[in-house]
XYZ file of C-alpha atoms in Angstrom:
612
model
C 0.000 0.000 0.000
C 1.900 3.256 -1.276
C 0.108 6.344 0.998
C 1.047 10.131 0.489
C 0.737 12.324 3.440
C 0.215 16.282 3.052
C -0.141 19.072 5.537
C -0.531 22.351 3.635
C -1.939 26.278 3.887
C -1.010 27.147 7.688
C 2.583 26.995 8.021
C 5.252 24.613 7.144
C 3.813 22.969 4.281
C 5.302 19.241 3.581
C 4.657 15.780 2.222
C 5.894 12.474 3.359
C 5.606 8.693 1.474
C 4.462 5.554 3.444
C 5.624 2.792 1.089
C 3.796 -0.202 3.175
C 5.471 0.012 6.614
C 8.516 2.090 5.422
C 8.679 5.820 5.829
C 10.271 6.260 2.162
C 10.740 9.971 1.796
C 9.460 12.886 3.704
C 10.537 16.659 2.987
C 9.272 20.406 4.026
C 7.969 22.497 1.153
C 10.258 25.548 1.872
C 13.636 23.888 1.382
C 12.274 24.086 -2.514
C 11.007 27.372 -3.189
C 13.345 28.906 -0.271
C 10.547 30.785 1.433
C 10.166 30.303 5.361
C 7.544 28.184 6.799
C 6.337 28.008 3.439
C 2.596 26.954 3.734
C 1.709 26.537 -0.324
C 0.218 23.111 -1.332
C 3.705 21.001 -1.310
C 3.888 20.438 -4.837
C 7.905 20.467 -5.141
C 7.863 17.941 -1.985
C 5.300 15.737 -3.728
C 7.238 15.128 -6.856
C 10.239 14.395 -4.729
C 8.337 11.998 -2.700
C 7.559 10.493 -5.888
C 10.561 10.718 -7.709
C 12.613 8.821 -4.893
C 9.885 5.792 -5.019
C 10.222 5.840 -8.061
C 6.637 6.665 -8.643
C 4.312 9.092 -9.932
C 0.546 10.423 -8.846
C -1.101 7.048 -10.224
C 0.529 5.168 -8.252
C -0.583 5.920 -5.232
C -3.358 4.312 -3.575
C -4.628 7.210 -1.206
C -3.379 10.568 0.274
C -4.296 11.510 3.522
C -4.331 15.182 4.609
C -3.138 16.174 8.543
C -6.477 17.788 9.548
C -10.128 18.468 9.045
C -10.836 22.009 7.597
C -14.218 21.883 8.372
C -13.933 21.319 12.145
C -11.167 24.702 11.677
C -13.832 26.581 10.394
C -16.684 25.363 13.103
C -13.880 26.516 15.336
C -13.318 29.904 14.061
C -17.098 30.878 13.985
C -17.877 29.259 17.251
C -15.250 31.654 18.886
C -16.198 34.791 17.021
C -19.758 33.920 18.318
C -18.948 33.252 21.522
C -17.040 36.092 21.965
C -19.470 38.616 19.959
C -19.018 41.844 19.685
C -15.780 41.633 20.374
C -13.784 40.666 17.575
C -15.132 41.856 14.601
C -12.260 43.438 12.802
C -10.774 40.213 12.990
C -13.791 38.208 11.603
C -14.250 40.608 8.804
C -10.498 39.839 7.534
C -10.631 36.297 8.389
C -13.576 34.922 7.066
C -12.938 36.360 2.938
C -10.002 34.292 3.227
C -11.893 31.187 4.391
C -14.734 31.131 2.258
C -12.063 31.759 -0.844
C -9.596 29.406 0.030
C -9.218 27.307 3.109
C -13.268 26.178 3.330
C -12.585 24.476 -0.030
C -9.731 22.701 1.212
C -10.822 19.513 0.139
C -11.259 20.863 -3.471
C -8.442 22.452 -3.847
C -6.404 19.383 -2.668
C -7.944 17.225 -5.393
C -7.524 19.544 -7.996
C -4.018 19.626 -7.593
C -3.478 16.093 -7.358
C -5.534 15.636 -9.880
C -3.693 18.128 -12.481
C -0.447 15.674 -10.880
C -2.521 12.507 -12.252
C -2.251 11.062 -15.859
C -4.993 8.447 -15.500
C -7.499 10.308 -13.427
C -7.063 10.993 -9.186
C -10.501 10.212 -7.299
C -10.287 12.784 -4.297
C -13.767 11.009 -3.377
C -11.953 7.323 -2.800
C -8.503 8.328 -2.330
C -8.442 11.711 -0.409
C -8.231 11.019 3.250
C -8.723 13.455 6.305
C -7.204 12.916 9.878
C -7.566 14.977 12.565
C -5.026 17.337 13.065
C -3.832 15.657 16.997
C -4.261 12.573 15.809
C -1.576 13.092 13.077
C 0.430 14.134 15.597
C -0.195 11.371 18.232
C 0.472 8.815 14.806
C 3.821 10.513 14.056
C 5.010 9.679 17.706
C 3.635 6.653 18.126
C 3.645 4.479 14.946
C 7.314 5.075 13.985
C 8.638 4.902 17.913
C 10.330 1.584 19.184
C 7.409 0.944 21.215
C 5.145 -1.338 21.643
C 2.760 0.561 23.789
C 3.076 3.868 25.174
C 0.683 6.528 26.174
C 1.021 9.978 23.924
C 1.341 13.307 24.764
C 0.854 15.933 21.944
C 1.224 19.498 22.843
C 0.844 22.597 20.155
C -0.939 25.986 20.077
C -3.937 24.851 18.277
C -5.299 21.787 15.678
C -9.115 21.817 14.869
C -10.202 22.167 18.615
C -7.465 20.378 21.076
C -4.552 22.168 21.958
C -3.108 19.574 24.259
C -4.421 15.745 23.290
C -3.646 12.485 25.512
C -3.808 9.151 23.713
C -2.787 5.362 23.773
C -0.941 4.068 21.752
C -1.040 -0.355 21.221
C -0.077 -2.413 18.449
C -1.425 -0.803 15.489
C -3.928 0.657 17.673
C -4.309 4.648 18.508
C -6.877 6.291 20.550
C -7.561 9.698 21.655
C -8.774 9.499 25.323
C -8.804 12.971 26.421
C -8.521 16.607 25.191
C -7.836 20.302 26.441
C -9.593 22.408 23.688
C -8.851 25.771 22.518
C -8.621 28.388 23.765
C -6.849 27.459 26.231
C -3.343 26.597 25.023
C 0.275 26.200 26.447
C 1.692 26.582 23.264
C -0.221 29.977 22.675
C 0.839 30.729 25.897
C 4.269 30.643 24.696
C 2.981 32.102 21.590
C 1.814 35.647 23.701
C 5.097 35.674 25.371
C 7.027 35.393 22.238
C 4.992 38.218 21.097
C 5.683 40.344 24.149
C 8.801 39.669 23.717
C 9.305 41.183 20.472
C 9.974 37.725 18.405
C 8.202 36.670 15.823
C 5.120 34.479 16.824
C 5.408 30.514 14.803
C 9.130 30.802 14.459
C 10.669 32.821 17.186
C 9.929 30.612 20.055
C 12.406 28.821 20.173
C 14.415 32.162 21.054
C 12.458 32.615 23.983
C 13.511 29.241 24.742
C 17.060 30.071 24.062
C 16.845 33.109 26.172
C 15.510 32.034 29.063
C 18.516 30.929 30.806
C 19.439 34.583 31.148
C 16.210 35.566 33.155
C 15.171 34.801 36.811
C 11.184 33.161 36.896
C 10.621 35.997 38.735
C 7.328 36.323 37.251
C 6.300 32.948 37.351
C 3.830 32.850 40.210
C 1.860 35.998 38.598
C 1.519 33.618 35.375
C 0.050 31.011 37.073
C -2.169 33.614 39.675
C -3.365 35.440 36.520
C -2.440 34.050 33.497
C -3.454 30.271 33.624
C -4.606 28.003 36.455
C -2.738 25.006 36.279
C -4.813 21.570 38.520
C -2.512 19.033 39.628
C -2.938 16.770 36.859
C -1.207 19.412 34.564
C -4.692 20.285 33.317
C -4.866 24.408 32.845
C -7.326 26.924 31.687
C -5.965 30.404 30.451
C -7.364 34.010 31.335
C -8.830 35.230 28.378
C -9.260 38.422 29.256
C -5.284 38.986 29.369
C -5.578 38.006 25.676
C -6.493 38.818 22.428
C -6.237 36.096 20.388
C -9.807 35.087 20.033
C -10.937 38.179 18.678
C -7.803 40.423 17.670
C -5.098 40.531 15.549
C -2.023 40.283 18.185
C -1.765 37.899 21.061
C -1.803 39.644 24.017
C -3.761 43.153 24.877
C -3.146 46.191 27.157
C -4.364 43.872 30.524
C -1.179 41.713 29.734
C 1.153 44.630 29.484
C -0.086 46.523 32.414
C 0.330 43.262 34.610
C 4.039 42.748 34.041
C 4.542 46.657 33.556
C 5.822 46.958 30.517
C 4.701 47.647 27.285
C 5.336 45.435 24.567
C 8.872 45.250 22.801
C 9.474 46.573 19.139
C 11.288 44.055 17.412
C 14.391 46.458 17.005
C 14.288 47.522 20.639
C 17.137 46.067 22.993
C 16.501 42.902 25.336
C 16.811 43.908 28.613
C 16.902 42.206 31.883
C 13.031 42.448 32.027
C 12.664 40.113 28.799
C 15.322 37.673 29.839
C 13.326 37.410 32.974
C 9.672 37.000 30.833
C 11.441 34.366 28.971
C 12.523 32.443 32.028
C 8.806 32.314 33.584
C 7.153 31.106 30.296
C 9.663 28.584 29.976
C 9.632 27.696 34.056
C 5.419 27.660 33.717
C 5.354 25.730 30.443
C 7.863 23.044 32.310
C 5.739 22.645 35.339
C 2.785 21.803 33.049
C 4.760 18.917 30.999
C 6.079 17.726 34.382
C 2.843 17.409 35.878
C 0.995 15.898 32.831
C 3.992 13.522 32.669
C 3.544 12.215 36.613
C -0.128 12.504 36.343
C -0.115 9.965 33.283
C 2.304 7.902 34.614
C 0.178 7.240 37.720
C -3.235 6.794 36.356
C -1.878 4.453 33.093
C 1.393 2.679 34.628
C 2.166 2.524 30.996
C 6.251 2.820 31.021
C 7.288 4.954 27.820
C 5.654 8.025 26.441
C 6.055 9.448 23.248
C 6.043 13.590 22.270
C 4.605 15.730 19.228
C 3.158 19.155 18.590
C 4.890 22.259 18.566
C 5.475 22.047 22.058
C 7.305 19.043 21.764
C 10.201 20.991 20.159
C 10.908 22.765 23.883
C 14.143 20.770 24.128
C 14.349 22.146 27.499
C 10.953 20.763 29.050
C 11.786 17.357 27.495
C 15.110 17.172 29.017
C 13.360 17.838 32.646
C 10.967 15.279 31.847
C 13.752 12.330 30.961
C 15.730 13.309 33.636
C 13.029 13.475 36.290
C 12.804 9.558 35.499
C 8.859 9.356 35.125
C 8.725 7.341 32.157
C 11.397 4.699 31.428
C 11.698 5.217 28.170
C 10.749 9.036 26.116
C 10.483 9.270 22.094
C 9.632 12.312 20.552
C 9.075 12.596 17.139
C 12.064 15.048 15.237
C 9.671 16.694 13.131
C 6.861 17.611 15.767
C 5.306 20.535 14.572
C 2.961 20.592 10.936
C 5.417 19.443 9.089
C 5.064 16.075 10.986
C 1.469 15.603 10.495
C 2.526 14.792 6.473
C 3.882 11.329 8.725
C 1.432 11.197 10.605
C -1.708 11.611 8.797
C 0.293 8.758 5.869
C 0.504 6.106 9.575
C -3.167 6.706 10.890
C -4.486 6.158 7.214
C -2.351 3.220 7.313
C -3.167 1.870 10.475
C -6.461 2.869 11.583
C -8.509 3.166 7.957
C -7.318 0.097 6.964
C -6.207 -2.063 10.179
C -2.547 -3.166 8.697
C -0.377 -4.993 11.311
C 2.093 -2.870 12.850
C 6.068 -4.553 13.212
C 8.170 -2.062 16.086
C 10.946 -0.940 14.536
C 14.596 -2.393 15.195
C 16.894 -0.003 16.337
C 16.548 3.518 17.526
C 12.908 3.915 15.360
C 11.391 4.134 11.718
C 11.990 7.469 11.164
C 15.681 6.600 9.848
C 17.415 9.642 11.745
C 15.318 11.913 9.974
C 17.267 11.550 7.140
C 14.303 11.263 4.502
C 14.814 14.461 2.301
C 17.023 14.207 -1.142
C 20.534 13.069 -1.986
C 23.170 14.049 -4.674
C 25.424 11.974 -6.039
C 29.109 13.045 -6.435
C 28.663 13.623 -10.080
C 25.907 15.853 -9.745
C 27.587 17.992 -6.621
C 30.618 18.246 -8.632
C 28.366 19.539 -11.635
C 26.179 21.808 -9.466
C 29.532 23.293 -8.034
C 31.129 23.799 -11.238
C 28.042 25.587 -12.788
C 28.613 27.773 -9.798
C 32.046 28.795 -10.671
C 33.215 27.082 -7.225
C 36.530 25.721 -7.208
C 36.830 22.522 -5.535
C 38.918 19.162 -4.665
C 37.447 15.695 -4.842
C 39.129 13.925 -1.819
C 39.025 9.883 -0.966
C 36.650 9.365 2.458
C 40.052 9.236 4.832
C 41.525 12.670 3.450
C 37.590 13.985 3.235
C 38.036 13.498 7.016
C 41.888 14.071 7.760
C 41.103 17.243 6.385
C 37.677 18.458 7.916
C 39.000 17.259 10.885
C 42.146 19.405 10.614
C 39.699 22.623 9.279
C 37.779 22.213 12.688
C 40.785 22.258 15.019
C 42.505 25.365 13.667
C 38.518 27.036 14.258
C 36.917 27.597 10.772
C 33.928 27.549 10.601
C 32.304 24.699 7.968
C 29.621 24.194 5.829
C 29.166 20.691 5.856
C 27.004 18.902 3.780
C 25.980 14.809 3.502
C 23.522 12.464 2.298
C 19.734 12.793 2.336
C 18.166 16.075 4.014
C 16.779 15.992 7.615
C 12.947 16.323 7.643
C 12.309 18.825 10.619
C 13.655 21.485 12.035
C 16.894 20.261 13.150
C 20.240 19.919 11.377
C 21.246 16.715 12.060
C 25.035 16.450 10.368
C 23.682 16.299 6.621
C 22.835 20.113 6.583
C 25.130 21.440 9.167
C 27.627 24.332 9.722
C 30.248 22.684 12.275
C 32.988 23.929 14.376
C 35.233 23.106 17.398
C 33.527 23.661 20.676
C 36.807 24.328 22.463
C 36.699 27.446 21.155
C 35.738 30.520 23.324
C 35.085 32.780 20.160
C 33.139 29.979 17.539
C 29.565 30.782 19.699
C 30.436 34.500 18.883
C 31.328 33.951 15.449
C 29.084 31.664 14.245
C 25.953 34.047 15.478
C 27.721 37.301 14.108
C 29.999 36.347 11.399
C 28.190 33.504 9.793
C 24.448 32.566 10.975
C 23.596 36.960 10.965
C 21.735 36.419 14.387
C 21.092 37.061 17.696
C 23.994 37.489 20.053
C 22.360 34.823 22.484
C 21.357 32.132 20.256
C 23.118 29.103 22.004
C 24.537 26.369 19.768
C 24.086 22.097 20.063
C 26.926 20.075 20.568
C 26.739 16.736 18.208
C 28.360 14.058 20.316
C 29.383 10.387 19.385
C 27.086 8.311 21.316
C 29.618 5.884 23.145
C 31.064 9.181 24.324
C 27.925 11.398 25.563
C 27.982 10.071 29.218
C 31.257 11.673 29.501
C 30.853 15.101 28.499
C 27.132 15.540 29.704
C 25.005 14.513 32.303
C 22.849 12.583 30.152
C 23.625 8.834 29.015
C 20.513 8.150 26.386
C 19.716 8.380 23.121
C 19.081 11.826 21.632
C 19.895 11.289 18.095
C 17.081 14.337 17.095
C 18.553 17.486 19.122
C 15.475 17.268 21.292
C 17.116 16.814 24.837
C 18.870 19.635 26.931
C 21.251 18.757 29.348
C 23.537 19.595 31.825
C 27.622 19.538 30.471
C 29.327 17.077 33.279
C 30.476 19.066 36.283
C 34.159 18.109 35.922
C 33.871 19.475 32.526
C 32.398 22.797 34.057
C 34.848 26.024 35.090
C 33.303 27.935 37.990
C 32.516 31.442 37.441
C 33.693 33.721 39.553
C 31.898 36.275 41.776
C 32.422 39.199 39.485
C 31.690 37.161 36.640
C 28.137 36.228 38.280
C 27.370 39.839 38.586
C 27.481 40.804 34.319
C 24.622 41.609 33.136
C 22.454 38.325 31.333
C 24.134 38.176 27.900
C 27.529 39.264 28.920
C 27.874 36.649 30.759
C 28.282 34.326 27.427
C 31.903 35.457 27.077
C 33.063 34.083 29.890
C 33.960 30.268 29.562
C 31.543 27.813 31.639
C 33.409 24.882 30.330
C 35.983 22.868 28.530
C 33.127 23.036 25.854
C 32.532 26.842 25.956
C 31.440 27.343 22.502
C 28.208 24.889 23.220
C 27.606 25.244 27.166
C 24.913 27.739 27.733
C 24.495 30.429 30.776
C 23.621 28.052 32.965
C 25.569 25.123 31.926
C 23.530 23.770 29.581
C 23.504 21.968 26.367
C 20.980 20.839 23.760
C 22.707 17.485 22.964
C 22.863 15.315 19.706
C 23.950 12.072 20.125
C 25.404 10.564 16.629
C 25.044 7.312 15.753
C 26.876 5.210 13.369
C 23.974 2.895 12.399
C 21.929 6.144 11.304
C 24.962 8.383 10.011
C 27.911 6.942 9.354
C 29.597 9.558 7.490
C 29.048 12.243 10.281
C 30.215 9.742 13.073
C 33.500 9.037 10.992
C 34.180 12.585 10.822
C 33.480 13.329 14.780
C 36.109 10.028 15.508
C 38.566 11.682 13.519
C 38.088 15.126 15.075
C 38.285 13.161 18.618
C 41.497 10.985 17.434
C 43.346 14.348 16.428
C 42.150 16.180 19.359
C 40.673 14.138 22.175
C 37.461 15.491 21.784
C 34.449 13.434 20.573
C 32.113 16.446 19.703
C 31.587 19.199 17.613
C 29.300 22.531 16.902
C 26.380 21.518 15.254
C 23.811 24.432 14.245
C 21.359 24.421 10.527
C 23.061 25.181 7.291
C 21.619 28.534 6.533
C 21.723 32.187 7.751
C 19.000 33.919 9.829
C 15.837 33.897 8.320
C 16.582 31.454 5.367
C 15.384 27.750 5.066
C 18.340 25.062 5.481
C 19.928 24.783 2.320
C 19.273 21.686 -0.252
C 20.875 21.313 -3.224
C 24.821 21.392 -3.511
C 23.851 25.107 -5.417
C 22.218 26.436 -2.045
C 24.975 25.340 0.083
C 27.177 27.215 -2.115
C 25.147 30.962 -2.180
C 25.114 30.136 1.670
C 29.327 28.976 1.521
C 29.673 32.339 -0.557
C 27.201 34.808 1.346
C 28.532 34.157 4.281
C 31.662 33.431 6.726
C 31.635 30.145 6.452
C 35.558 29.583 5.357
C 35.116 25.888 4.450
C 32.312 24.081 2.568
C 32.351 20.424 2.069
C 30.097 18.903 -0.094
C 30.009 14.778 -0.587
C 33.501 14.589 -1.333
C 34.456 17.913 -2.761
C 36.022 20.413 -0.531
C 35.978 23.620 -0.824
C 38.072 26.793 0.684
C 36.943 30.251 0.576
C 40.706 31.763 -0.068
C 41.083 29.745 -3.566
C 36.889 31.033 -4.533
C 36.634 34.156 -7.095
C 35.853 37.140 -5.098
C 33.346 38.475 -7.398
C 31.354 35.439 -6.515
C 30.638 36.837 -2.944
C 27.284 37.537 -1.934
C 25.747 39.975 0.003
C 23.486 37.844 2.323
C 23.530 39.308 5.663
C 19.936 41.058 4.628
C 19.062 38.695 1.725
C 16.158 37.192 4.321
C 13.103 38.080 6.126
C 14.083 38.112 10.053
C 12.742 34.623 11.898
């Protein structure tokens, strides 16, 4: 049974191919058209679906689409309703947009695939709908290495639920309870992303990253005022602080007045008040996962849980849950936001329309490291390069690595690109920039010189798995970046006194650890562990780096600069090699230094993109 699975026309657009039981091919729609969160029916990521099957449109027996439309729209006018007269502006620009394009969902979906068709596509037998949690829930469960675990999916809003609870058994998945919108901790993440200036769908993860500057200081007022959180991790949010229902920003002048502050321009400063906003979201949101982790724990005695929804991408609040020891055994889907539902919605179609056995996966999972996007061969790098105008050298594997390794410990900073593309929003060593993490300047320079971002951003060490109890105070799998940790106390340098005093982001200059490049403010580190079963190319390069300089990890962060999608072909990793610091760029097996490029073949791409 060959089943295509589409999410489309929110944000991060995508389609993924379930060959049988094998997750073929899955890839995001903007790494093709290199627009951000791209939400445009996923025609580019259908063909190569298709194309790396083998297949085309015909072949296919059904696609399966990550949510119901219909139940969106019920939602929409149910809350303008509710919250009538209130609202109105809103509802006036919202619903033109509906009735011309997202109510016909279903239409529009089989009119594309049919136009895709030679010999006729039946969107009345073949078009599936699943529910937008229960793609999620299918993406975590079906392809984890369980073979029962209880679900936990976690976003800012599907049809109705914003946080879902199911069980997972066999090749059985059921949804057994639901908190419905609007009460959301991911769109309570969402407002304080907004407060905070950052963009709301994409710059959470910067709150995220800048909470480790910040006290929780406001913490208890959140949960006094903002949300009510039971015992059972069950919450309901304060609307009236709000303005999501019925306006067009996420939080209104209630909010502002509470904290004290007004809310912060995008080009204003951070100050110590933001660092501290950041810090309380991220302290509230963790207290909510932590107590619908124990609560489930207890009432279903059901030892592993698996993770999806946006939420699920809070690398932070999943490390406190494995390390709290609740669960034996925590999988969280790598692609856990839309994206992901393409999986999921392909697995529940499998599964639950049509009842096929289920066989747990081997290994770490079925998702294959995530590695599911396309591949070049060397011939067609080495032809994409030279079209370029980039001068390169084909190396043997050894000297590919000899040399990388050799880049890394004198400090350059590398584009480094392998294999299939990662599906999700991780770089995962196929689309990476790498550098040594002994280095107390590469966080500095890879934000600044090379990535065009944020001072604070932290960066993820990629570790080799046999050596990941050693450096970090985690010894587990975390082959997805999903898992933040603390780096191993011997490894640590004490600040001193005066050093504790600098104000939040100074303190990142001052080196926490033999690692300093990837150990946050507070001694933290969002880990990757590598693997050589899922990439053995990476791996081999990360034992060479260790066997010329002790050290089994290196700087992972995406291949791309602020604002742009991670780069593809070998053509994109060259603008990006060229528009940027990046001083090597290695490609398959051509390698590439920026002294021996033509100059005039530099690129101004510090503003080419759209800030995240």
């Amino acid at each position: 049974m060959k089943i295509l699975g589409l999410s489309a026309f929110y944000h991060d657009s995508a389609a993924a191919l379930l060959v049988d039981d094998r997750i073929v091919a899955a890839a995001q729609e903007e790494r093709f058209t290199r627009k951000k969160h791209d939400s445009a029916f996923p025609t580019h990521s259908i063909n190569y679906c298709l194309e790396e099957a083998g297949l085309t449109i015909d072949d296919i027996d059904h696609v399966a689409f990550y949510d119901k439309p219909f139940l969106k729209f019920e939602r929409l006018l149910e809350t303008y309703v509710a919250f009538a007269p209130r609202g109105f502006r809103s509802f006036r620009m919202a619903i033109p947009v509906w009735l011309r394009e997202k109510l016909f969902q279903k239409d529009l979906l089989g009119t594309e695939l049919k136009e895709m068709a030679n010999n006729g596509f039946d969107p009345a037998e073949q078009l599936l709908f699943s529910e937008h949690h229960l793609s999620h829930a299918a993406s975590a469960f079906y392809p984890s290495p369980f073979e029962e675990a209880i679900v936990l999916t976690m976003d800012g809003v599907g049809e109705w639920a914003t946080t879902s609870v199911a069980h997972g058994k066999g090749n059985k998945l059921e949804v057994l309870r639901e908190i419905h919108f609007p009460h959301s901790i991911g769109l309570l993440y969402s407002a304080a992303t907004y407060y905070t200036g950052f963009k709301v769908n994409s710059g959470e993860y910067k709150v995220m990253g800048l909470a480790p500057y910040g006290e929780p200081r406001f913490k208890d007022l959140m949960m006094e005022h903002l949300i009510d959180v039971k015992e059972d991790g069950s919450f309901r949010l304060d609307q009236s602080y709000f303005d999501y229902c019925t306006g067009l920003t996420m939080t209104n002048d209630k909010f502002a007045k509470l904290f004290g502050e007004p809310v912060r321009d995008a080009d204003e400063p951070l100050t110590q008040f933001h660092m501290d906003i950041a810090a309380s979201v991220q302290a509230v949101t963790e207290e909510i996962v932590l107590r619908l982790a124990r609560s489930l724990r207890k009432e279903f005695g059901i030892p592993n849980l698996c993770l999806a929804g946006g939420v699920a991408l809070n690398c932070v609040a999943n490390g406190k849950v494995v390390l709290a020891d609740i669960f034996d055994r925590v999988w969280i889907q790598p692609a856990a936001g839309d994206a992901g539902g393409a999986v999921g919605a392909a697995l529940a179609t499998r599964y639950l329309n049509f009842g096929k056995e289920r066989t747990v996966p081997n290994g770490l999972d079925a998702m294959a490291g995530s590695y599911l996007g396309p591949e070049y061969s060397q011939e067609e790098i080495e032809k994409q390069l030279t079209e370029a105008g980039g001068v390169f050298t084909t190396l043997s594997d050894d000297d590919l690595y000899d040399q990388t390794a050799k880049a890394l410990a004198d400090e350059k900073a590398i584009g480094w690109m392998q294999g299939r593309m990662e599906f999700g929003p991780r770089a995962l060593g196929n689309r990476s920039i790498i550098g040594d993490p002994r280095s107390p300047a590469m966080q500095k320079t890879l934000n600044l010189r090379v990535k065009y971002r944020e001072s604070f951003r932290p960066f993820a060490p990629s570790v080799l798995r046999e050596d990941v109890g050693d450096w970090f105070e985690l010894d587990d799998d975390s082959p997805y970046m999903l898992l933040v940790a603390g780096v191993k106390e011997s490894r640590r340098k004490a600040m001193t006194a005066e050093e504790e005093n600098l104000f939040g982001i100074e303190k990142l200059n001052v080196p926490r650890s033999d690692l300093p490049a990837i150990t946050h403010v507070d001694y933290s580190a969002r880990i990757q562990t590598v693997h050589k079963e899922s990439n053995p190319r990476y791996h081999a390069l990360i034992s060479e780096f260790k066997k010329q300089t002790g050290c089994p990890v290196v700087v992972n962060t995406s291949f791309n600069v602020r604002g742009e999608p991670i780069v593809n072909t070998p053509h994109d990793a060259f603008r990006c090699f060229m528009g940027s610091d990046i001083e090597v760029l290695v490609i398959g097996n051509a390698f590439l230094r920026k002294e021996d490029q033509d100059p005039a073949l530099a690129l101004d791409y510090k503003n080419a993109f759209e800030l995240d």
